[in-house]
Tab-separated table of C-alpha atoms and ligand atoms in Angstrom:
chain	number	residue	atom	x	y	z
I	1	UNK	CA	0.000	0.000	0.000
I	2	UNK	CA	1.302	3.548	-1.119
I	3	UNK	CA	1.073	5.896	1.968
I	4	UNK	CA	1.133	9.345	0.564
I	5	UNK	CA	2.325	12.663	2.968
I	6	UNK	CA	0.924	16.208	1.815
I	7	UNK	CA	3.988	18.491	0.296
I	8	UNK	CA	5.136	20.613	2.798
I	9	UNK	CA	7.541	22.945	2.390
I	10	UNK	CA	7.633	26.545	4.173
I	11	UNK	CA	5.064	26.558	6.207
I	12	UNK	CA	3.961	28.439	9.182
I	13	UNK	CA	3.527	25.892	12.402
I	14	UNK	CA	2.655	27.136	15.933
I	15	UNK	CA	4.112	25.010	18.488
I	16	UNK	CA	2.095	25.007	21.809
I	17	UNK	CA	4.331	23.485	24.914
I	18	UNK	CA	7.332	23.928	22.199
I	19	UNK	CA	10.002	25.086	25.440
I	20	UNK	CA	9.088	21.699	26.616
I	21	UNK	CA	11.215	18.369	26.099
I	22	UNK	CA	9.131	16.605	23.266
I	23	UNK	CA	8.265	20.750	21.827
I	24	UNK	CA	11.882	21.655	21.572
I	25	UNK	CA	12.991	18.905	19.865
I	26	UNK	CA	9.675	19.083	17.360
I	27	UNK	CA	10.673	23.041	16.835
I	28	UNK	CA	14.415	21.858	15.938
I	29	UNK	CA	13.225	19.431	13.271
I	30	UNK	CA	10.546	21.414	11.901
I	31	UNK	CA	13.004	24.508	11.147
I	32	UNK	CA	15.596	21.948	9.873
I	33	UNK	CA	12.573	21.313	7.143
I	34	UNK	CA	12.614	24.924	6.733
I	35	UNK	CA	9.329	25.920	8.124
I	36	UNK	CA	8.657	28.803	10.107
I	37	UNK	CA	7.903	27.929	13.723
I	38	UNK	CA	5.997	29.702	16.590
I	39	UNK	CA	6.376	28.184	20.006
I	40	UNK	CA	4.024	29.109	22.173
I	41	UNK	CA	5.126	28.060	26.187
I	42	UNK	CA	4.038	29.765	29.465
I	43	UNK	CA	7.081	27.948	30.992
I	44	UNK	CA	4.983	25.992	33.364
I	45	UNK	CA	7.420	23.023	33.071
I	46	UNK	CA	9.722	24.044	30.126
I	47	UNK	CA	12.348	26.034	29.604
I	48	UNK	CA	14.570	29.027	27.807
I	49	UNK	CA	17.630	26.993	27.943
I	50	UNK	CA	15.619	24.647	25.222
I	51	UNK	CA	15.073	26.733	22.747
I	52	UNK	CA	17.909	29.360	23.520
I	53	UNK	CA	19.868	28.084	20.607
I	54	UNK	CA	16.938	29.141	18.087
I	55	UNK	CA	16.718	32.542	19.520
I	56	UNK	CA	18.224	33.971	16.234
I	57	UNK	CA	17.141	31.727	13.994
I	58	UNK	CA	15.416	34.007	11.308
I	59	UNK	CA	12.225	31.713	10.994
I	60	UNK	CA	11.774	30.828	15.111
I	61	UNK	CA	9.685	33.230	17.111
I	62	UNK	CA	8.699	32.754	20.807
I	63	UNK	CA	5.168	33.358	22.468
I	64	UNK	CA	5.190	33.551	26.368
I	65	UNK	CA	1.306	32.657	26.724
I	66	UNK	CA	-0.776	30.949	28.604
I	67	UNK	CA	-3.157	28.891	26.308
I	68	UNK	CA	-6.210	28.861	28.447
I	69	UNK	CA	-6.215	32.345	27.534
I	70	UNK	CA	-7.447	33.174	24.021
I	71	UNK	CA	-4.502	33.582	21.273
I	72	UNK	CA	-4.491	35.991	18.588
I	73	UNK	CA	-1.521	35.462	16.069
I	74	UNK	CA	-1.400	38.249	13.733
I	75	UNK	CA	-0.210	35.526	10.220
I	76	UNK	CA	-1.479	32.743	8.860
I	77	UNK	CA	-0.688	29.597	9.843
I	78	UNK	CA	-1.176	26.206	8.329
I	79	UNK	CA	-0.381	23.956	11.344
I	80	UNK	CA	-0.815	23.761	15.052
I	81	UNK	CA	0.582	21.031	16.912
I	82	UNK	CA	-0.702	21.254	20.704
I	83	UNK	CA	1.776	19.609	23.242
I	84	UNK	CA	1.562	22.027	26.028
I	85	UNK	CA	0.347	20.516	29.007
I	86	UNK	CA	2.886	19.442	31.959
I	87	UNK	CA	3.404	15.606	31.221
I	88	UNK	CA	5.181	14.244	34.368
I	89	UNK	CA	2.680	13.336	37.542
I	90	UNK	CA	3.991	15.353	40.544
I	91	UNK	CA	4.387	18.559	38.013
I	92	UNK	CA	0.419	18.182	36.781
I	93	UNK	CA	-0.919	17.159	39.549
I	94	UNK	CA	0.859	20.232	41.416
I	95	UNK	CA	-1.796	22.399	40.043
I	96	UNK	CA	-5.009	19.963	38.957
I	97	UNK	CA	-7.676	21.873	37.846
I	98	UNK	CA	-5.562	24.062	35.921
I	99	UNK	CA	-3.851	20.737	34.468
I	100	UNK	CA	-7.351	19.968	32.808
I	101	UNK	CA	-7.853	23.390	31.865
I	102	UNK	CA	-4.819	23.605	29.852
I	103	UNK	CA	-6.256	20.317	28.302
I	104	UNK	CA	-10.133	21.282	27.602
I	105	UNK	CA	-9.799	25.246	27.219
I	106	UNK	CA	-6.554	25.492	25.714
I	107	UNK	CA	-7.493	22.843	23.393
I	108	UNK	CA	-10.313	24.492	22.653
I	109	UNK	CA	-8.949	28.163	22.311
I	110	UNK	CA	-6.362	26.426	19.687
I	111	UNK	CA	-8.538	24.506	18.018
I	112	UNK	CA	-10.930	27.546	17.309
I	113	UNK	CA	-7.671	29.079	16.392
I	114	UNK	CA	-7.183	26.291	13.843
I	115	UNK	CA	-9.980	27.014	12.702
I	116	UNK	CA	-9.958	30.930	11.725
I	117	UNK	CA	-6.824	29.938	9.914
I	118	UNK	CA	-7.993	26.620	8.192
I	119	UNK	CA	-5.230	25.064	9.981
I	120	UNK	CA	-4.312	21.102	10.331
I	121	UNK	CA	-4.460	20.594	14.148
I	122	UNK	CA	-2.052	17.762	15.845
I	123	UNK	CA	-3.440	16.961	19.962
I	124	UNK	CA	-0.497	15.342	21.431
I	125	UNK	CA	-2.491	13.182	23.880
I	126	UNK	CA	-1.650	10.176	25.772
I	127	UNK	CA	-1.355	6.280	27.153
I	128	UNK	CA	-2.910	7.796	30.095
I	129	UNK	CA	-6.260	7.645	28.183
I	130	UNK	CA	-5.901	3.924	29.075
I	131	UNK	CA	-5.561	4.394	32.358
I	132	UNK	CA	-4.589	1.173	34.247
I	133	UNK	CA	-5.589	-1.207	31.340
I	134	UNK	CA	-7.100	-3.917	31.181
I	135	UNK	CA	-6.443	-4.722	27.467
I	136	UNK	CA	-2.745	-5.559	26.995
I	137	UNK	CA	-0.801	-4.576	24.309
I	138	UNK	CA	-3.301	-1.081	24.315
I	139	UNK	CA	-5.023	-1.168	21.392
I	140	UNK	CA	-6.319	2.297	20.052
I	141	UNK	CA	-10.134	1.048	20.192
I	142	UNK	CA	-9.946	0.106	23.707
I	143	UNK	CA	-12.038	2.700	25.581
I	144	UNK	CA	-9.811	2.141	29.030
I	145	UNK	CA	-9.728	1.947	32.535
I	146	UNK	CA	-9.574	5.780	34.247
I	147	UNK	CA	-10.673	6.679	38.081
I	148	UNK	CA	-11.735	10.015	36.991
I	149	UNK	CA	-12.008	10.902	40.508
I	150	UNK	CA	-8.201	10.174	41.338
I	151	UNK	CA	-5.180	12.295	41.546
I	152	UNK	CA	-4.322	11.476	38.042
I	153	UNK	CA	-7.998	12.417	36.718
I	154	UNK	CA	-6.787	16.118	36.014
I	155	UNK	CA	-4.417	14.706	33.410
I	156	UNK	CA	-6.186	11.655	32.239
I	157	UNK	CA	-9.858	12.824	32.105
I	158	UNK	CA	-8.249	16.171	30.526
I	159	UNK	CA	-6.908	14.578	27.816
I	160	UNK	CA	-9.539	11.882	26.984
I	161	UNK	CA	-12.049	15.625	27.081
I	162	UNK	CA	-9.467	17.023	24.428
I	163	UNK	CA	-9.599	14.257	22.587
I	164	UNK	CA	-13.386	14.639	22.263
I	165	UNK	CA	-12.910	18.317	21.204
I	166	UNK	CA	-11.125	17.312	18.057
I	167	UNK	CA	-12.922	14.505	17.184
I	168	UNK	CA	-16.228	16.936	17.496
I	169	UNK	CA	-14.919	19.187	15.502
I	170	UNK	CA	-13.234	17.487	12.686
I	171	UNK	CA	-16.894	15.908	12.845
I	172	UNK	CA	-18.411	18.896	12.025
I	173	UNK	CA	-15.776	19.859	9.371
I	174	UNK	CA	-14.701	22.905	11.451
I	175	UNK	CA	-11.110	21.253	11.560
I	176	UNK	CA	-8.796	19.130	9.881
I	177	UNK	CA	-7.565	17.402	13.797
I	178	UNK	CA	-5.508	14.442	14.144
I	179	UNK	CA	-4.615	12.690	17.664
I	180	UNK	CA	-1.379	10.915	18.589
I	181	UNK	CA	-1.577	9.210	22.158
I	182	UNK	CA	2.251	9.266	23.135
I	183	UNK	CA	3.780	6.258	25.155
I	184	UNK	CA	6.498	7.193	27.781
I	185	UNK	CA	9.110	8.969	26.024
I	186	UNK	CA	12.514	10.200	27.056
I	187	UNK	CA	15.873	11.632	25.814
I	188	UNK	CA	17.717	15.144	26.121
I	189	UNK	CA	16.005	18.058	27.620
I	190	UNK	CA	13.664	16.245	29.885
I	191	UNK	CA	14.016	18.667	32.715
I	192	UNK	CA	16.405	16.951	35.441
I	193	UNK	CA	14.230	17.185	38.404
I	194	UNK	CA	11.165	16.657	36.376
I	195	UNK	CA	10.067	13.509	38.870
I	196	UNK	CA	9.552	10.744	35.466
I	197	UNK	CA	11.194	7.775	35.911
I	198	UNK	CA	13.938	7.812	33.280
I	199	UNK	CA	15.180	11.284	34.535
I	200	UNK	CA	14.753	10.466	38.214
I	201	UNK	CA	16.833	7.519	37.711
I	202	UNK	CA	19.638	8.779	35.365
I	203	UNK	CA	20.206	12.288	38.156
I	204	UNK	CA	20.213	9.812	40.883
I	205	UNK	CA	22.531	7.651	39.147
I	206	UNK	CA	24.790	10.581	38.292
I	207	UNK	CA	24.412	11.935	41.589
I	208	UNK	CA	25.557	8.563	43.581
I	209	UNK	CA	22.027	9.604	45.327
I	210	UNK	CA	19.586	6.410	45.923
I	211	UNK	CA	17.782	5.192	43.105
I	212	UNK	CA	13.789	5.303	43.923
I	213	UNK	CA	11.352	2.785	42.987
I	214	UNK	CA	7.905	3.009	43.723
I	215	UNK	CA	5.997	-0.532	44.789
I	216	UNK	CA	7.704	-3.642	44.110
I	217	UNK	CA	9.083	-2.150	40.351
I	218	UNK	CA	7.265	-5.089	38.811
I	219	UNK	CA	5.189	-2.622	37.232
I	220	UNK	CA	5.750	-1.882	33.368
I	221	UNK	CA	6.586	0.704	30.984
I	222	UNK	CA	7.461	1.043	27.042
I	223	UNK	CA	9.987	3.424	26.579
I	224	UNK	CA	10.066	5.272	23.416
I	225	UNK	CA	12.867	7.698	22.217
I	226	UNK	CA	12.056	11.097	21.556
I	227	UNK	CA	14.130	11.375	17.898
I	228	UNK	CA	11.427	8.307	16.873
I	229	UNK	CA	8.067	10.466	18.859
I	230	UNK	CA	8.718	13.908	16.757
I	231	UNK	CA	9.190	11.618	13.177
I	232	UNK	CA	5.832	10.002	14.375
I	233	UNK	CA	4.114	13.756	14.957
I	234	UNK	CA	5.192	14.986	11.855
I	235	UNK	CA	3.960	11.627	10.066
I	236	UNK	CA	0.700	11.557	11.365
I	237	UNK	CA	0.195	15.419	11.118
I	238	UNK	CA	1.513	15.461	7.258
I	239	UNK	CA	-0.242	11.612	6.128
I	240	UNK	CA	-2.840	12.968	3.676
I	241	UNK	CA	-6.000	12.039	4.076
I	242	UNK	CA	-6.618	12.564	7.217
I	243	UNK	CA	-7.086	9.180	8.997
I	244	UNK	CA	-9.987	10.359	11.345
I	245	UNK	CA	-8.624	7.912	14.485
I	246	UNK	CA	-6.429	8.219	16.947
I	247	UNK	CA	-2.400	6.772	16.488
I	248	UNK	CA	-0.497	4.966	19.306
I	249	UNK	CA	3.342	6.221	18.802
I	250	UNK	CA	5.524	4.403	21.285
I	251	UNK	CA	8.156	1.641	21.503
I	252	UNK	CA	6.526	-1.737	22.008
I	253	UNK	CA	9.518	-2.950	24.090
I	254	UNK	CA	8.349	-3.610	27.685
I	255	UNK	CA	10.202	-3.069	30.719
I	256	UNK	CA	9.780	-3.507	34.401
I	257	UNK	CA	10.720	-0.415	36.441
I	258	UNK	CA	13.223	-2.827	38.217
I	259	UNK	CA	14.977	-3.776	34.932
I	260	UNK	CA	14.533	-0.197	33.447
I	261	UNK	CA	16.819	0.646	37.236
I	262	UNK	CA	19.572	-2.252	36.638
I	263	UNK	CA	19.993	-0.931	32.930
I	264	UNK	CA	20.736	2.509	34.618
I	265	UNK	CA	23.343	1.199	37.030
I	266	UNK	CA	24.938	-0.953	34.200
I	267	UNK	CA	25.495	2.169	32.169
I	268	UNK	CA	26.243	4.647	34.498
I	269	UNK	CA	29.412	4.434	37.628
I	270	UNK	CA	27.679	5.350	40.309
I	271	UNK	CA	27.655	4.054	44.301
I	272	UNK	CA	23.759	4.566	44.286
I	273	UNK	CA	21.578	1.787	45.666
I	274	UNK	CA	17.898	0.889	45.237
I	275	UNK	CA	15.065	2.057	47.619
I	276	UNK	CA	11.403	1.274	47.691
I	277	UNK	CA	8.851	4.298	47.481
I	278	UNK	CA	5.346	3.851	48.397
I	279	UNK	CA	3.515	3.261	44.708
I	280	UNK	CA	1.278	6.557	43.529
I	281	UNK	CA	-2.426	5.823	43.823
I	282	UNK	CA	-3.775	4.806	40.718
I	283	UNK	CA	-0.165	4.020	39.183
I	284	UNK	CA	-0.742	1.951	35.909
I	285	UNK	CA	0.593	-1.675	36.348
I	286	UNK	CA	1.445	-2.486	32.908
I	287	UNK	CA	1.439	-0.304	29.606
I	288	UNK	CA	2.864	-1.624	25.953
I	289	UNK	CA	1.488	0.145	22.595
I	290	UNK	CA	-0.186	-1.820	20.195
I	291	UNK	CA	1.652	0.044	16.524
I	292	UNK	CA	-0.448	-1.577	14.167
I	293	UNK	CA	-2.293	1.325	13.134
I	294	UNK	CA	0.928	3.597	13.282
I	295	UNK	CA	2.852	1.024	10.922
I	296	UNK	CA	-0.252	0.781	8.580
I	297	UNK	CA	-1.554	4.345	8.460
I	298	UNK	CA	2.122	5.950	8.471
I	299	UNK	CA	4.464	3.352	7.909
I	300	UNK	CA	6.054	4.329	11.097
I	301	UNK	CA	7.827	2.044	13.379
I	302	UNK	CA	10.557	3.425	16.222
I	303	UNK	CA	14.161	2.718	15.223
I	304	UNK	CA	16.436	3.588	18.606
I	305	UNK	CA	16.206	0.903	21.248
I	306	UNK	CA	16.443	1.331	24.920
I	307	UNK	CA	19.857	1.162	25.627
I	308	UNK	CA	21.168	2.888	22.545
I	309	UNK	CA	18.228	5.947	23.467
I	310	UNK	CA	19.647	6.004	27.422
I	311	UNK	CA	23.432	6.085	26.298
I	312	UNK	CA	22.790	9.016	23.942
I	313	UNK	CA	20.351	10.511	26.989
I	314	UNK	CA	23.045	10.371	29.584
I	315	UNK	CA	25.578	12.854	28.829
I	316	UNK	CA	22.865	15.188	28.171
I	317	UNK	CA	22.062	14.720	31.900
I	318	UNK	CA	25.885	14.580	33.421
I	319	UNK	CA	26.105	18.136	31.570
I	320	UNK	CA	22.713	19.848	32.357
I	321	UNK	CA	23.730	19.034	36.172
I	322	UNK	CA	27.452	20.060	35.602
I	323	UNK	CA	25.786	23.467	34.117
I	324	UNK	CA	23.086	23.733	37.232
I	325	UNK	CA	26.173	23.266	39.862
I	326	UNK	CA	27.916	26.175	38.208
I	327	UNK	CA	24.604	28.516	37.862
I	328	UNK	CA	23.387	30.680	40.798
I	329	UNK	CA	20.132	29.078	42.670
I	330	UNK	CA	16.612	30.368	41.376
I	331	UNK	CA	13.807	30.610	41.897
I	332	UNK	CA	11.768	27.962	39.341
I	333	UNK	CA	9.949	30.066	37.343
I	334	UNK	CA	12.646	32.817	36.439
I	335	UNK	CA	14.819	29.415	36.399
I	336	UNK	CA	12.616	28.358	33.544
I	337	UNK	CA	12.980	31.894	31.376
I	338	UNK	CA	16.448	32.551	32.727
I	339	UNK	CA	15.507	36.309	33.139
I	340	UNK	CA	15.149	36.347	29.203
I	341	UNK	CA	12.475	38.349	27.856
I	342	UNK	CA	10.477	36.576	25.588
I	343	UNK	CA	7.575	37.230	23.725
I	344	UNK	CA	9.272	39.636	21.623
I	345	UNK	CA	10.010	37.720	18.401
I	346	UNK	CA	12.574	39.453	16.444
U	1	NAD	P1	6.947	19.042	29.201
U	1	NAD	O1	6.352	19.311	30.535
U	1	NAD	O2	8.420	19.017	29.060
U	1	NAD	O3	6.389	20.050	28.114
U	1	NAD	C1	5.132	20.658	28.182
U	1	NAD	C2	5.295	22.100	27.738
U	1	NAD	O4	4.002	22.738	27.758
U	1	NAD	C3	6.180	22.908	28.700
U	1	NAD	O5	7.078	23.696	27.970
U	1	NAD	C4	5.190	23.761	29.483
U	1	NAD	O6	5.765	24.955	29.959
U	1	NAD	C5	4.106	23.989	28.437
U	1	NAD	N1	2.792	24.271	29.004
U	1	NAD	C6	2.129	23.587	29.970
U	1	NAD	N2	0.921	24.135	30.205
U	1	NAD	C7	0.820	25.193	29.359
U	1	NAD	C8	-0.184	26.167	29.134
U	1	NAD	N3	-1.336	26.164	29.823
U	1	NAD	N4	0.037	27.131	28.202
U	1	NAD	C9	1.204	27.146	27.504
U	1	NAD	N5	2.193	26.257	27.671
U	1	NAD	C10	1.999	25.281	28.599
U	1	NAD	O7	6.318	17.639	28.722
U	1	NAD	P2	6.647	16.750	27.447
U	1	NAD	O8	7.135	15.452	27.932
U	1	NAD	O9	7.455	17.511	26.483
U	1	NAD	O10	5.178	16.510	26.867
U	1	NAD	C11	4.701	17.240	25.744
U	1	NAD	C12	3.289	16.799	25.426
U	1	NAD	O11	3.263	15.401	25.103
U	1	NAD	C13	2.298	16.995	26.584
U	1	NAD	O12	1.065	17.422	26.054
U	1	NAD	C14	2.153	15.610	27.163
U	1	NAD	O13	0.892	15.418	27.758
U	1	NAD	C15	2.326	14.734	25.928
U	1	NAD	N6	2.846	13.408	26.308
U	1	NAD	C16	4.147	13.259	26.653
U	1	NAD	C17	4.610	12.014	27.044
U	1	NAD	C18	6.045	11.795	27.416
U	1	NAD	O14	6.384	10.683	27.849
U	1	NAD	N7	6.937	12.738	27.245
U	1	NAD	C19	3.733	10.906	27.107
U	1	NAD	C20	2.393	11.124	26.775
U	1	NAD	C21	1.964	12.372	26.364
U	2	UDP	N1	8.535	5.579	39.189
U	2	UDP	C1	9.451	5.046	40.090
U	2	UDP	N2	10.384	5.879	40.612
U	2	UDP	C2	10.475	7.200	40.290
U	2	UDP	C3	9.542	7.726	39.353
U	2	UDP	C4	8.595	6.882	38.831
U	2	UDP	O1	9.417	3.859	40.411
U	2	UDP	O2	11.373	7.882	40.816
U	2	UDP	C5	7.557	4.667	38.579
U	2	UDP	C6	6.116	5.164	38.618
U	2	UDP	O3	5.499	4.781	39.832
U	2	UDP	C7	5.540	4.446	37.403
U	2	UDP	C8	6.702	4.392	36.414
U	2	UDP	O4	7.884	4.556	37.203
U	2	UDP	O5	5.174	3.138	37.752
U	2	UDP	C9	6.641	5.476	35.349
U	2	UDP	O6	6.460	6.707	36.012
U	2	UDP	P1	6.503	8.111	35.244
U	2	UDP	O7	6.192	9.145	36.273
U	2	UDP	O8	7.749	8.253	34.472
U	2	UDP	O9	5.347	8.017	34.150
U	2	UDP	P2	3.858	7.459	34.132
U	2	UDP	O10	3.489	6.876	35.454
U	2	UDP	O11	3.032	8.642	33.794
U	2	UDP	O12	3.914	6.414	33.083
């Protein structure tokens, strides 16, 4: 079967969440394509430091805005891709109910901004739609298994709402929307004291601090790298026609927590030791993408493996920490923007 990808050069993309780990690395590629990119980030969980080296690049401008609040953006655009939300559990469940906001208003105030500008609309939503699943390898028809009255609801139930938005409205022809639900991914940028497991364990590696496992560690992840996530975005937001469903993008390889720790310690010389946290409430058991769909609809399959994705991921981490120990303490927030002024453009 011929998969075809609409032509696509030069055009105008807003990035929202693009001073984030997965945005930053979306806004490299998609100027490397030679687009024009606008990343929108209210620095919630991302940072300056991501996108400081496309500060002068002549087609990057940066947006410091909040997307629950309306956006005006004085072009045209042809593309939105909407990845701001905070991703890691202690950072969106530090703020809930503005956690789903971000998810159903900001979705909707881009998605109306799609709209105005006849825009193709990417949602980056999430495994967490599964919840803890009871369907294993997740399938994309499997409706899931979410306490929508738990800790995690802000995030999950958010994102399952979102995903409602943009099936409504590419529905009712008001937008051309696609949905990717991301599998944990990781690589350079995540922010070091982020609280995921592949950062937490990396810094307390590095740091010789001990390594923290919540529960037993029996419980499961698939670990995607984030090179193989942004070619998947850009796939599924480019594969013409529009396939109208969502797209699982992750790495089928499974891994317990406890293996995911031992990989760590093999790659890294460290005097850290193992500790048992109490398990989060509501903390998935197992998760593993079925990439059926993904290989059929975009003939897209991940390429970097585990330990080849944590051994380029590590000296990204040895040198954000060497670069922290050298830099005054801050506050987080004027951490996050360095005491740049953005918002500015050129
Ligand atoms: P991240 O926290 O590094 O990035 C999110 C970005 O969105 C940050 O720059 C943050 O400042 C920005 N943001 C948050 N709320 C905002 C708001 N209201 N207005 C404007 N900007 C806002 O997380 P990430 O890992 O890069 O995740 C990116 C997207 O992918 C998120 O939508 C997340 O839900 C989704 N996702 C990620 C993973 C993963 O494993 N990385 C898995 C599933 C889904
Ligand atoms: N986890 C852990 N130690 C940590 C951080 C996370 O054992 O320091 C566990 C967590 O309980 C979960 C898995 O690792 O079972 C993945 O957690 P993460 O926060 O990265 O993502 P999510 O739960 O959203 O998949």
């Amino acid at each position: 079967m011929t998969i075809h990808f609409a032509a696509v050069p030069n055009k105008t993309i807003l990035v929202a969440g693009g001073a984030g780990f997965v945005g930053s690395h979306l806004c490299d590629t998609l100027l490397e394509q030679g687009h024009r990119v606008i990343c929108v980030d209210n620095f919630q969980t991302g940072s300056i430091r991501n996108v400081m080296p496309l500060r002068n690049h002549p087609n990057f401008e940066l947006i410091e805005a909040d997307i629950c609040q309306p956006l005006s953006v004085d072009e045209p655009l042809d593309q939105i891709y909407n990845l701001a939300c905070p991703a890691s559990p202690p950072q969106y469940q530090a703020d809930p109910v503005h956690t789903m906001l971000t998810s159903v208003l900001g979705t909707t105030n881009l998605l109306r901004l799609a709209q105005r500008n006849e825009a193709a609309f990417l949602q980056a939503s999430t495994s967490e739609v599964y919840g803890d699943p009871e369907q294993h390898p997740q399938q994309e028809d499997y409706w899931g298994h979410v306490n929508c009255t738990g800790p995690r609801a802000c995030y999950d139930e958010g994102k399952r709402a979102a995903e409602a938005l943009c099936f409504d409205m590419l529905r009712a022809g008001r937008v051309d929307a696609r949905v990717v639900r991301i599998f944990n991914t990781y690589g350079p940028r995540m922010s070091p004291d982020d609280g995921r497991i592949v950062s937490n364990l990396i810094v307390q590696a590095l740091r010789n601090d001990a390594l923290t496992i919540y529960g037993t560690g029996d419980q499961t992840r698939s670990f995607c790298y984030v090179a193989d996530l942004v070619d998947g975005l850009i796939k599924l937001m480019n594969v013409d026609p529009n396939p109208g469903v969502p797209v699982n993008i992750g790495n089928p390889g499974e891994f317990t927590i406890n293996e995911l720790a031992e990989m760590v310690l093999s790659m890294i010389t460290t005097s850290s030791e193992i500790v048992h946290k109490p398990l989060p409430v509501d903390d998935p058991q197992r998760r593993r993408p079925d990439i059926s769909r993904a290989k059929a609809l975009l003939g897209w399959q991940p390429q970097i493996p585990l330990a080849e994705g944590l051994a380029r991921t590590i000296p990204s981490f040895a040198s954000a920490l060497r670069e922290k120990a050298k830099a005054p303490a801050r506050p987080t927030r004027s951490d996050a923007t360095m005491g740049v002024e953005v918002g500015l453009g050129h």
